[in-house]
PDB file of C-alpha atoms in Angstrom:
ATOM      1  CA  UNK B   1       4.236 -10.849 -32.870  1.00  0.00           C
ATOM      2  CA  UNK B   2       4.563 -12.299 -29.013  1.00  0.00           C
ATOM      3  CA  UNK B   3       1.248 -12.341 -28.907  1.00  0.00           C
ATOM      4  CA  UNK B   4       0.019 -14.542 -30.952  1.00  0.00           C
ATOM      5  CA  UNK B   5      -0.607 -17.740 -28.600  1.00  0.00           C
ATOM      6  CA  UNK B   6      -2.093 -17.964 -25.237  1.00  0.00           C
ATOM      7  CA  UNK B   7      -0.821 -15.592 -22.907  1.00  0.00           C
ATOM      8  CA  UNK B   8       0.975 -15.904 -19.229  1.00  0.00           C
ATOM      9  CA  UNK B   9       1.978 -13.001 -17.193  1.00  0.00           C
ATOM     10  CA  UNK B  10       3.562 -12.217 -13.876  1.00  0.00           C
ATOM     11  CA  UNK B  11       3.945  -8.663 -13.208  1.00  0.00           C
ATOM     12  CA  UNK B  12       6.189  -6.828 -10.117  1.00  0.00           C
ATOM     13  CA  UNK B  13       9.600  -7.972  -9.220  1.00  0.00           C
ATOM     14  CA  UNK B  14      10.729 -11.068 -10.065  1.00  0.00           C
ATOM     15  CA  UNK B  15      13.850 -11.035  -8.474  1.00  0.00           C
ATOM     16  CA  UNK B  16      12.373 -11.415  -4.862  1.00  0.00           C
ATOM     17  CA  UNK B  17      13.179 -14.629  -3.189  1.00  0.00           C
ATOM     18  CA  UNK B  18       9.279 -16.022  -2.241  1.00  0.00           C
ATOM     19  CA  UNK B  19       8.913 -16.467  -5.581  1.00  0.00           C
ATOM     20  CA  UNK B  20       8.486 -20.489  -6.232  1.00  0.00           C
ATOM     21  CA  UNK B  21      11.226 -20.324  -9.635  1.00  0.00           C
ATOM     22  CA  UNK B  22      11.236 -23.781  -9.560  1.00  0.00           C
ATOM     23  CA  UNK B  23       7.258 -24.283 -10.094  1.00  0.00           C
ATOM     24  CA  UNK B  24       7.144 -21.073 -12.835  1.00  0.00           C
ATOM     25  CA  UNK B  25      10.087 -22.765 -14.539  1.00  0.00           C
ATOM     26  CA  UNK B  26       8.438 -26.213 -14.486  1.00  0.00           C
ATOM     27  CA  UNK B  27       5.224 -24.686 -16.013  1.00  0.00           C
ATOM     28  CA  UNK B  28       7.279 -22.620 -18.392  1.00  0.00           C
ATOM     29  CA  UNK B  29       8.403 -25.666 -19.606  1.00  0.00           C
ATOM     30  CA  UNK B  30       5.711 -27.845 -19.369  1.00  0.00           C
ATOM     31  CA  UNK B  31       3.810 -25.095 -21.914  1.00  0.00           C
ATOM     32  CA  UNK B  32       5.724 -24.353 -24.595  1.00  0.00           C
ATOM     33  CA  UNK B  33       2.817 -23.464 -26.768  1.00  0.00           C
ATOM     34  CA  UNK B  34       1.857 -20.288 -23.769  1.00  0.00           C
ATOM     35  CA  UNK B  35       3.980 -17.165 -23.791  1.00  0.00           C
ATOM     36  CA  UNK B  36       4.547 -16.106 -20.243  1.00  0.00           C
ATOM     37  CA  UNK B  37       5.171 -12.673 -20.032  1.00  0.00           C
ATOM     38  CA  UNK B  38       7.155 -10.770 -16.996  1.00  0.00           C
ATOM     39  CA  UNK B  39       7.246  -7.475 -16.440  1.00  0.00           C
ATOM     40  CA  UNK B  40       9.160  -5.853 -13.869  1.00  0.00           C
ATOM     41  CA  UNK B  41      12.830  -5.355 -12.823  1.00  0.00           C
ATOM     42  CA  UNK B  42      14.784  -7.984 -14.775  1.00  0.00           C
ATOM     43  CA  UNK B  43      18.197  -5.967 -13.728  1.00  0.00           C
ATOM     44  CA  UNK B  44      19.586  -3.951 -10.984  1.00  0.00           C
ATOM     45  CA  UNK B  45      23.754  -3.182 -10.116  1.00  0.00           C
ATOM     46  CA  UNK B  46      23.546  -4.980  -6.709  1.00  0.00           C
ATOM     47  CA  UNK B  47      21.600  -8.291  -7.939  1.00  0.00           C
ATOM     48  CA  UNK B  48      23.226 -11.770  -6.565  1.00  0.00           C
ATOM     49  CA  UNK B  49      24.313 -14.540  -8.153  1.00  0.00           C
ATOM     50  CA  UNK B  50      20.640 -16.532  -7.355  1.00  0.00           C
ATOM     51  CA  UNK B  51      18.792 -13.921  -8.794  1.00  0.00           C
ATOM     52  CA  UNK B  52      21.394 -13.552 -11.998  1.00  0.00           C
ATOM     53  CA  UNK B  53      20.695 -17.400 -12.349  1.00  0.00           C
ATOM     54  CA  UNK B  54      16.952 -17.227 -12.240  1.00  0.00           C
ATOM     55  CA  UNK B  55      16.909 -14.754 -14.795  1.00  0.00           C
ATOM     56  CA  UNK B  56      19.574 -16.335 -17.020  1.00  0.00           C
ATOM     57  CA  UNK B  57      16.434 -19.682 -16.746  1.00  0.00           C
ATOM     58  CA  UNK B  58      14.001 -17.532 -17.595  1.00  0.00           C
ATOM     59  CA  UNK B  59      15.916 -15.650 -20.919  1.00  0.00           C
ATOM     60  CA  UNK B  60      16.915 -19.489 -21.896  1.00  0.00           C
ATOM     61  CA  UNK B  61      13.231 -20.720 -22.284  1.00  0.00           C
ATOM     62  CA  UNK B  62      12.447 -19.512 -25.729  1.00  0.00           C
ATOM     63  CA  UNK B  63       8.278 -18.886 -24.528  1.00  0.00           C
ATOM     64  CA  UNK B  64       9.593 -16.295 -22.131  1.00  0.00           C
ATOM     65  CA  UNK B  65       9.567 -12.439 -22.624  1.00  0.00           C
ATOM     66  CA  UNK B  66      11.034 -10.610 -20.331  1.00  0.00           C
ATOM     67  CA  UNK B  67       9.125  -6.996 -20.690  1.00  0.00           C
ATOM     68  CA  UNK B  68      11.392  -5.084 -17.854  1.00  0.00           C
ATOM     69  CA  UNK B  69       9.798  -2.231 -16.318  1.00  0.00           C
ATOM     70  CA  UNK B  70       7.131   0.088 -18.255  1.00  0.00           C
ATOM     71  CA  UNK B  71       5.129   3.481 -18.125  1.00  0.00           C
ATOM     72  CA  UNK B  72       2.170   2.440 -16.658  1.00  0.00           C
ATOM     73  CA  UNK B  73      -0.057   3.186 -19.837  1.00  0.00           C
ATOM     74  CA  UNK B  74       1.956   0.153 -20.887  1.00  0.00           C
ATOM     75  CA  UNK B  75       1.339  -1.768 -18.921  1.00  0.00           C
ATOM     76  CA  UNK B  76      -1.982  -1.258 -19.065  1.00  0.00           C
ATOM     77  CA  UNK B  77      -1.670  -2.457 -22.908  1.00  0.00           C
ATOM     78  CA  UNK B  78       0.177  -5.370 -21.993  1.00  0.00           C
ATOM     79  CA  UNK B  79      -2.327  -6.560 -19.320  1.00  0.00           C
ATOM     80  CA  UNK B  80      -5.113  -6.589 -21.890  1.00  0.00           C
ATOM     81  CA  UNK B  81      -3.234  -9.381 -23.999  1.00  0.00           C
ATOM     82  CA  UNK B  82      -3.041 -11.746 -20.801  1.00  0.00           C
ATOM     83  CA  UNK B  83      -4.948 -14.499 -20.553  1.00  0.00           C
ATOM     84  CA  UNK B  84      -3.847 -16.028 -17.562  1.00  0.00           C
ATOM     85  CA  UNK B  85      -2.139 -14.205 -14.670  1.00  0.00           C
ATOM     86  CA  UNK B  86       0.591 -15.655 -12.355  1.00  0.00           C
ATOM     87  CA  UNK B  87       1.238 -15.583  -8.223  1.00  0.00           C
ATOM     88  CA  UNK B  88       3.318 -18.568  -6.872  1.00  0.00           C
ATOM     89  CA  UNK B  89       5.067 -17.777  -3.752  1.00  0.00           C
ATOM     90  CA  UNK B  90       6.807 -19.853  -1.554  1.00  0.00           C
ATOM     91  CA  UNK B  91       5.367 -19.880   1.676  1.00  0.00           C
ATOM     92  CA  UNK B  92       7.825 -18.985   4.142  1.00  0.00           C
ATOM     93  CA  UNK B  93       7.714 -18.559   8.005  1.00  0.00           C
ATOM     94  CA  UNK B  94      10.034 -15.693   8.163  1.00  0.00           C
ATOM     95  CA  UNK B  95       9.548 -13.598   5.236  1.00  0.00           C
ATOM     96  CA  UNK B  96       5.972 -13.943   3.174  1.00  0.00           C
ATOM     97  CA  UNK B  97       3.084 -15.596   5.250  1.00  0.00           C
ATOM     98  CA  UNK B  98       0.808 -16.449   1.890  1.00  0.00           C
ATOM     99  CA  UNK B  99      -1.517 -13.818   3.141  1.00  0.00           C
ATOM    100  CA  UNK B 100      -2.505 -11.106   0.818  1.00  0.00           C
ATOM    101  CA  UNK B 101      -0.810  -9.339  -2.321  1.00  0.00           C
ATOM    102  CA  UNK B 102      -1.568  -6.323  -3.719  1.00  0.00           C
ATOM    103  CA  UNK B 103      -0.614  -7.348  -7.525  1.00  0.00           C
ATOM    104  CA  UNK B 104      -3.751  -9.420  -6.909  1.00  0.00           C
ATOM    105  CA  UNK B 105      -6.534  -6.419  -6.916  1.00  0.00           C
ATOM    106  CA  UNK B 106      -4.223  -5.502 -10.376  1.00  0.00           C
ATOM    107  CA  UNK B 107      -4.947  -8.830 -11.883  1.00  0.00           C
ATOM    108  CA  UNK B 108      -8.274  -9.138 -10.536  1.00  0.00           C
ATOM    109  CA  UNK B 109      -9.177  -5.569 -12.859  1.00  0.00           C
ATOM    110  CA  UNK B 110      -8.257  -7.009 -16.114  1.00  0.00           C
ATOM    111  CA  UNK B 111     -11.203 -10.081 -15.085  1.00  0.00           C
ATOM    112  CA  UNK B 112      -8.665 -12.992 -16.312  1.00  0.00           C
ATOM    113  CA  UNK B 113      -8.127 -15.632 -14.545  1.00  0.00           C
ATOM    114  CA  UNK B 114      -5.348 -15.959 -11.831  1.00  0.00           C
ATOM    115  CA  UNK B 115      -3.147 -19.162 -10.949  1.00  0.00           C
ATOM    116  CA  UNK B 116      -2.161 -18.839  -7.696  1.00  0.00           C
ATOM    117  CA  UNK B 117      -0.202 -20.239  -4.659  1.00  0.00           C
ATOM    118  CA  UNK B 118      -2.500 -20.652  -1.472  1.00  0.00           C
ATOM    119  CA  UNK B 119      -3.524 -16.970  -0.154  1.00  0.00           C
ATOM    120  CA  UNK B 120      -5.152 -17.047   2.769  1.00  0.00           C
ATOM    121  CA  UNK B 121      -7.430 -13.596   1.901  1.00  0.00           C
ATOM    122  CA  UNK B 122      -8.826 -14.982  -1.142  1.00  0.00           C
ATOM    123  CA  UNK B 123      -8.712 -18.448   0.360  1.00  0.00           C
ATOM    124  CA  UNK B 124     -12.752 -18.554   0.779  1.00  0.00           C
ATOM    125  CA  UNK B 125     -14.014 -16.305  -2.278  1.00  0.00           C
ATOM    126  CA  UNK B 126     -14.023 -18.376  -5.405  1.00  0.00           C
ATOM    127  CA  UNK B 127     -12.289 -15.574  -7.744  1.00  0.00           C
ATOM    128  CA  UNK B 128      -9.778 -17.736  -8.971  1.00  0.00           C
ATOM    129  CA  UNK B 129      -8.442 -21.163  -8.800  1.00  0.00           C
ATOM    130  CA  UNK B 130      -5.101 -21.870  -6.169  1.00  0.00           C
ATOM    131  CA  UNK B 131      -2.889 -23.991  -4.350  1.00  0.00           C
ATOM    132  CA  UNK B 132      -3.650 -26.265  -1.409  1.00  0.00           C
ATOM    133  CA  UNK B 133      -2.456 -24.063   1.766  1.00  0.00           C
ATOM    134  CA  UNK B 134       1.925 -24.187   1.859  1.00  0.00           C
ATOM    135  CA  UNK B 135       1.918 -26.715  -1.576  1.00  0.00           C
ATOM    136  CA  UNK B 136       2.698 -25.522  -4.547  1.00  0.00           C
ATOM    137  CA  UNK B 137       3.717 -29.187  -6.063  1.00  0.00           C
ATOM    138  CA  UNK B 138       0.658 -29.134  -8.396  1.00  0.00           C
ATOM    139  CA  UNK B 139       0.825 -25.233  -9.357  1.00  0.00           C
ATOM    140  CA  UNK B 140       1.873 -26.672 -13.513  1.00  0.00           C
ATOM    141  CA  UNK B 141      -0.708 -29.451 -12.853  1.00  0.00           C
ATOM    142  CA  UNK B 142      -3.682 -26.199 -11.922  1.00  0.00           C
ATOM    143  CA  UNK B 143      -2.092 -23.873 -14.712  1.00  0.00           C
ATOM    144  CA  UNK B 144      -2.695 -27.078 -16.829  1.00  0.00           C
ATOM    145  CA  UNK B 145      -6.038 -27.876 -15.358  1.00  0.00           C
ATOM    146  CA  UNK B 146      -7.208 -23.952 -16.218  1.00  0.00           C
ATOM    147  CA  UNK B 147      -5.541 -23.440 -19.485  1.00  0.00           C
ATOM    148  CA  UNK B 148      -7.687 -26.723 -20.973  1.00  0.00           C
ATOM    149  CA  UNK B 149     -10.302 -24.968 -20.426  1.00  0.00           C
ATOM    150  CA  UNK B 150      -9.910 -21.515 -20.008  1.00  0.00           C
ATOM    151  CA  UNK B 151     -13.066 -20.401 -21.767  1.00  0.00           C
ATOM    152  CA  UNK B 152     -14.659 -21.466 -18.739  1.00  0.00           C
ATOM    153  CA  UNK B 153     -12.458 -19.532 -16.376  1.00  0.00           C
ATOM    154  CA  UNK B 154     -12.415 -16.388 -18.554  1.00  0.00           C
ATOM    155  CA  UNK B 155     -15.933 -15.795 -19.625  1.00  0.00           C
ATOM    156  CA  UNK B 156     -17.890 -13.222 -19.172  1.00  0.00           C
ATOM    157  CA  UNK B 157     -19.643 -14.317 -15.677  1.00  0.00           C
ATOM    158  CA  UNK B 158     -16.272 -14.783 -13.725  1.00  0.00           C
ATOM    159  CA  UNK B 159     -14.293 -12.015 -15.736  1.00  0.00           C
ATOM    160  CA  UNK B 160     -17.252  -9.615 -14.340  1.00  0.00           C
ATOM    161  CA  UNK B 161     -17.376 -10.896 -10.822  1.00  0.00           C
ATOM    162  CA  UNK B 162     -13.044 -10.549 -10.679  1.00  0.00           C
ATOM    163  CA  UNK B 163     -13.569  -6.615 -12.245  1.00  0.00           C
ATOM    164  CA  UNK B 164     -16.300  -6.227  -9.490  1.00  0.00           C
ATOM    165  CA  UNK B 165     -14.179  -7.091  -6.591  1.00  0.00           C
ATOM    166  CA  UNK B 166     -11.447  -5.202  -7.587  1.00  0.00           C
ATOM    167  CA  UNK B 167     -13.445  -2.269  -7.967  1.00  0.00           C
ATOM    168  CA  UNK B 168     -15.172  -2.506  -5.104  1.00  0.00           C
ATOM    169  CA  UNK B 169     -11.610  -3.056  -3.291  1.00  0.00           C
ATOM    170  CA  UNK B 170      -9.798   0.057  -4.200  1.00  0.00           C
ATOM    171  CA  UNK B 171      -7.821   1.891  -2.145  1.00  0.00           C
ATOM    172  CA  UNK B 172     -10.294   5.295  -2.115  1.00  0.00           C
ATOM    173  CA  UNK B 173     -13.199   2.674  -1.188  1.00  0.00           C
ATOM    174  CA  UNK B 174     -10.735   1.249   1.477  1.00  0.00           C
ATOM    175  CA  UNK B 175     -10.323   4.629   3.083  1.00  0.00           C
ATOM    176  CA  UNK B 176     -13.833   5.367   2.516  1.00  0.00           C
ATOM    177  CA  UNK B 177     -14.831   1.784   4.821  1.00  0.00           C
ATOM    178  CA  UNK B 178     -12.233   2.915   7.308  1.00  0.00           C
ATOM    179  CA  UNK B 179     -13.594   6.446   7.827  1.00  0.00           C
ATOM    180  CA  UNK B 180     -16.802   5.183   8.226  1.00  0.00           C
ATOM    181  CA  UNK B 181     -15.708   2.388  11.231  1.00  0.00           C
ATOM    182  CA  UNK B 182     -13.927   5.289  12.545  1.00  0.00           C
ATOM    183  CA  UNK B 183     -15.902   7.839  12.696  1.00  0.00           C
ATOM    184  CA  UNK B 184     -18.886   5.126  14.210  1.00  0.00           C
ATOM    185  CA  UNK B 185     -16.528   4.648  16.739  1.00  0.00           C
ATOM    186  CA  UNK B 186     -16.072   8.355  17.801  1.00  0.00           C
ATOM    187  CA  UNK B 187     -20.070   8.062  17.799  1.00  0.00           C
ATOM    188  CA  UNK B 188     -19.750   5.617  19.965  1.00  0.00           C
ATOM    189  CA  UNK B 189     -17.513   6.365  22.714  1.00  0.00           C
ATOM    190  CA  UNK B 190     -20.111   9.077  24.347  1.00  0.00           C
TER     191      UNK B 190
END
């Protein structure tokens, strides 16, 4: 069963480059008793040779499983075995600016707690724990730090306050807050 331990997952494609490889790899290896759990694109025809290498490190740690892409039903299934999700990007000038991601709102639904390079739009809320701002050198130390004690950061009070900000962050309630704005600005113009 691959589920038997604690639980890691990263979910979306893991062959982009802001992904920090060396920080997963080092907490990979630093928690051999945690399955971590990827599942997206593990294979395409026109992959490199730095994204063949990153997932040859990943297949050679035996605490990884690589899920590849699935129905979203799934997925679904899959997310409710995680215990603790992962995010840690490389902050780059040119390509990802730490800002937002969207996988986020997906994690946040399932309520378990997130490790997480330094994003600026959840810099201020207290959902889950991250990074200092463009340092990921302690992201194993953090996923160490949470997963001694990840009771704490996955009862009931913080699982409920994640689910709540995800649902109150959906897309239809998105459109729904910019209709409104909108439509008080047409009020306003006359």
């Amino acid at each position: 069963n691959e589920y038997k331990s604690i639980n890691a997952g990263y979910s979306g494609n893991i062959l982009i480059p802001h992904i920090d490889r060396e920080m997963i790899i080092r907490t990979i290896v630093e928690n051999r008793k945690v399955t971590f759990h990827f599942f997206g694109v593990v294979h395409h025809a026109k992959m490199n040779d730095n994204q063949r290498q990153w997932i040859a490190a990943l297949k050679s740690q035996p605490n990884v499983v690589l899920h590849g892409v699935l129905p979203t039903e799934e997925l679904i299934l899959n997310f409710q075995k995680i215990d603790i999700f992962l995010l840690c990007y490389k902050s780059d000038s040119k390509s990802y600016h730490s800002d937002n991601s969207h996988k986020i709102l997906e994690y946040l639904s399932t309520g378990k707690v997130i490790v997480s390079s330094w994003i600026r739009h959840y810099s201020g809320l207290d959902l889950f724990p991250m990074c200092n701002e463009n340092d990921n050198r302690g992201y194993a130390n953090l996923f160490n730090q949470i997963l001694s004690d990840l009771t704490y950061y996955n009862s009931k009070e913080f699982a409920q306050q994640r689910k709540n900000y995800a649902s109150d962050n959906t897309y239809q309630i998105q459109i729904q807050k910019i209709a409104t704005i909108l439509s008080s600005d047409e009020n306003n113009k006359y």
